[in-house]
PDB file of C-alpha atoms in Angstrom:
ATOM      1  CA  MET A   3      27.744  11.060 -14.444  1.00 85.00           C
ATOM      2  CA  ALA A   4      24.000  12.012 -12.862  1.00 91.00           C
ATOM      3  CA  VAL A   5      25.190  14.300  -9.942  1.00 93.00           C
ATOM      4  CA  PRO A   6      23.028  15.312  -7.200  1.00 89.00           C
ATOM      5  CA  LYS A   7      21.697  19.361  -7.375  1.00 93.00           C
ATOM      6  CA  ARG A   8      21.405  19.448  -3.707  1.00 94.00           C
ATOM      7  CA  LYS A   9      22.715  18.422  -0.525  1.00 94.00           C
ATOM      8  CA  TRP A  10      19.990  16.162   1.513  1.00 93.00           C
ATOM      9  CA  SER A  11      19.217  18.113   4.409  1.00 96.00           C
ATOM     10  CA  LYS A  12      19.497  16.260   8.000  1.00 96.00           C
ATOM     11  CA  ARG A  13      15.713  15.925   8.318  1.00 96.00           C
ATOM     12  CA  ARG A  14      15.550  13.701   5.074  1.00 94.00           C
ATOM     13  CA  SER A  15      18.395  11.726   5.995  1.00 93.00           C
ATOM     14  CA  ARG A  16      16.839  10.908   9.391  1.00 93.00           C
ATOM     15  CA  MET A  17      13.233  10.578   7.968  1.00 93.00           C
ATOM     16  CA  SER A  18      14.578   8.082   5.411  1.00 91.00           C
ATOM     17  CA  ARG A  19      16.602   6.366   8.044  1.00 91.00           C
ATOM     18  CA  ALA A  20      13.613   5.783  10.236  1.00 90.00           C
ATOM     19  CA  GLN A  21      12.446   2.830   8.530  1.00 86.00           C
ATOM     20  CA  GLU A  22      15.813   1.135   8.863  1.00 87.00           C
ATOM     21  CA  LYS A  23      13.873  -0.485  11.924  1.00 85.00           C
ATOM     22  CA  LEU A  24      14.531  -4.137  13.214  1.00 84.00           C
ATOM     23  CA  THR A  25      11.599  -6.267  12.794  1.00 87.00           C
ATOM     24  CA  GLN A  26      10.354  -8.871  15.100  1.00 88.00           C
ATOM     25  CA  VAL A  27      11.668 -12.292  14.430  1.00 89.00           C
ATOM     26  CA  ASN A  28       7.926 -14.355  13.979  1.00 94.00           C
ATOM     27  CA  LEU A  29       7.827 -17.397  15.856  1.00 95.00           C
ATOM     28  CA  SER A  30       5.550 -20.534  15.509  1.00 94.00           C
ATOM     29  CA  GLU A  31       4.530 -23.245  17.895  1.00 94.00           C
ATOM     30  CA  CYS A  32       5.945 -26.756  16.896  1.00 93.00           C
ATOM     31  CA  PRO A  33       2.617 -28.908  16.793  1.00 92.00           C
ATOM     32  CA  GLN A  34       4.835 -32.397  18.616  1.00 90.00           C
ATOM     33  CA  CYS A  35       6.464 -30.620  21.166  1.00 92.00           C
ATOM     34  CA  HIS A  36       5.348 -27.450  21.440  1.00 93.00           C
ATOM     35  CA  GLU A  37       8.334 -24.988  21.343  1.00 94.00           C
ATOM     36  CA  LEU A  38       9.017 -22.063  19.647  1.00 95.00           C
ATOM     37  CA  LYS A  39      10.570 -22.440  16.394  1.00 94.00           C
ATOM     38  CA  LEU A  40      11.083 -20.782  13.014  1.00 94.00           C
ATOM     39  CA  PRO A  41       8.695 -21.127  10.895  1.00 94.00           C
ATOM     40  CA  HIS A  42       9.536 -23.574   7.607  1.00 94.00           C
ATOM     41  CA  VAL A  43      12.410 -24.906   9.356  1.00 94.00           C
ATOM     42  CA  VAL A  44      13.001 -28.242  11.433  1.00 94.00           C
ATOM     43  CA  CYS A  45      12.445 -27.943  14.801  1.00 93.00           C
ATOM     44  CA  LYS A  46      15.572 -28.145  17.234  1.00 91.00           C
ATOM     45  CA  ASN A  47      13.859 -29.626  19.728  1.00 90.00           C
ATOM     46  CA  CYS A  48      12.539 -32.439  18.513  1.00 91.00           C
ATOM     47  CA  GLY A  49      13.643 -32.906  14.792  1.00 91.00           C
ATOM     48  CA  TYR A  50      10.378 -32.502  13.184  1.00 92.00           C
ATOM     49  CA  TYR A  51       9.152 -30.950  10.098  1.00 92.00           C
ATOM     50  CA  LYS A  52       5.399 -31.197   8.440  1.00 90.00           C
ATOM     51  CA  GLY A  53       4.215 -33.667  10.797  1.00 87.00           C
ATOM     52  CA  ARG A  54       7.451 -36.201  10.236  1.00 89.00           C
ATOM     53  CA  GLU A  55      10.634 -36.876  11.657  1.00 89.00           C
ATOM     54  CA  VAL A  56      13.487 -35.555   9.535  1.00 88.00           C
ATOM     55  CA  VAL A  57      16.779 -35.185  12.192  1.00 88.00           C
ATOM     56  CA  ALA A  58      17.069 -37.810  14.659  1.00 88.00           C
ATOM     57  CA  ILE A  59      17.560 -36.024  18.189  1.00 82.00           C
ATOM     58  CA  ASP A  60      19.586 -37.994  21.247  1.00 80.00           C
ATOM     59  CA  LYS A  61      17.441 -37.146  24.081  1.00 73.00           C
ATOM     60  CA  GLU A  62      20.635 -37.563  26.594  1.00 66.00           C
ATOM     61  CA  ALA A  63      20.174 -35.374  29.593  1.00 57.00           C
TER      62      ALA A  63
END
């Protein structure tokens, strides 16, 4: 079984861990209602996807 020859230094561990950062979510504007939404996902506000209504949303306020 393979075993590491030496211990990783604190610097090397921290440098490796520095790459595990959070990335910002890319949002796009819905062409129907102009709300921000995730790309390639049905809009939660109006229910449209690729120019057609996929989910019927009740507009009760």
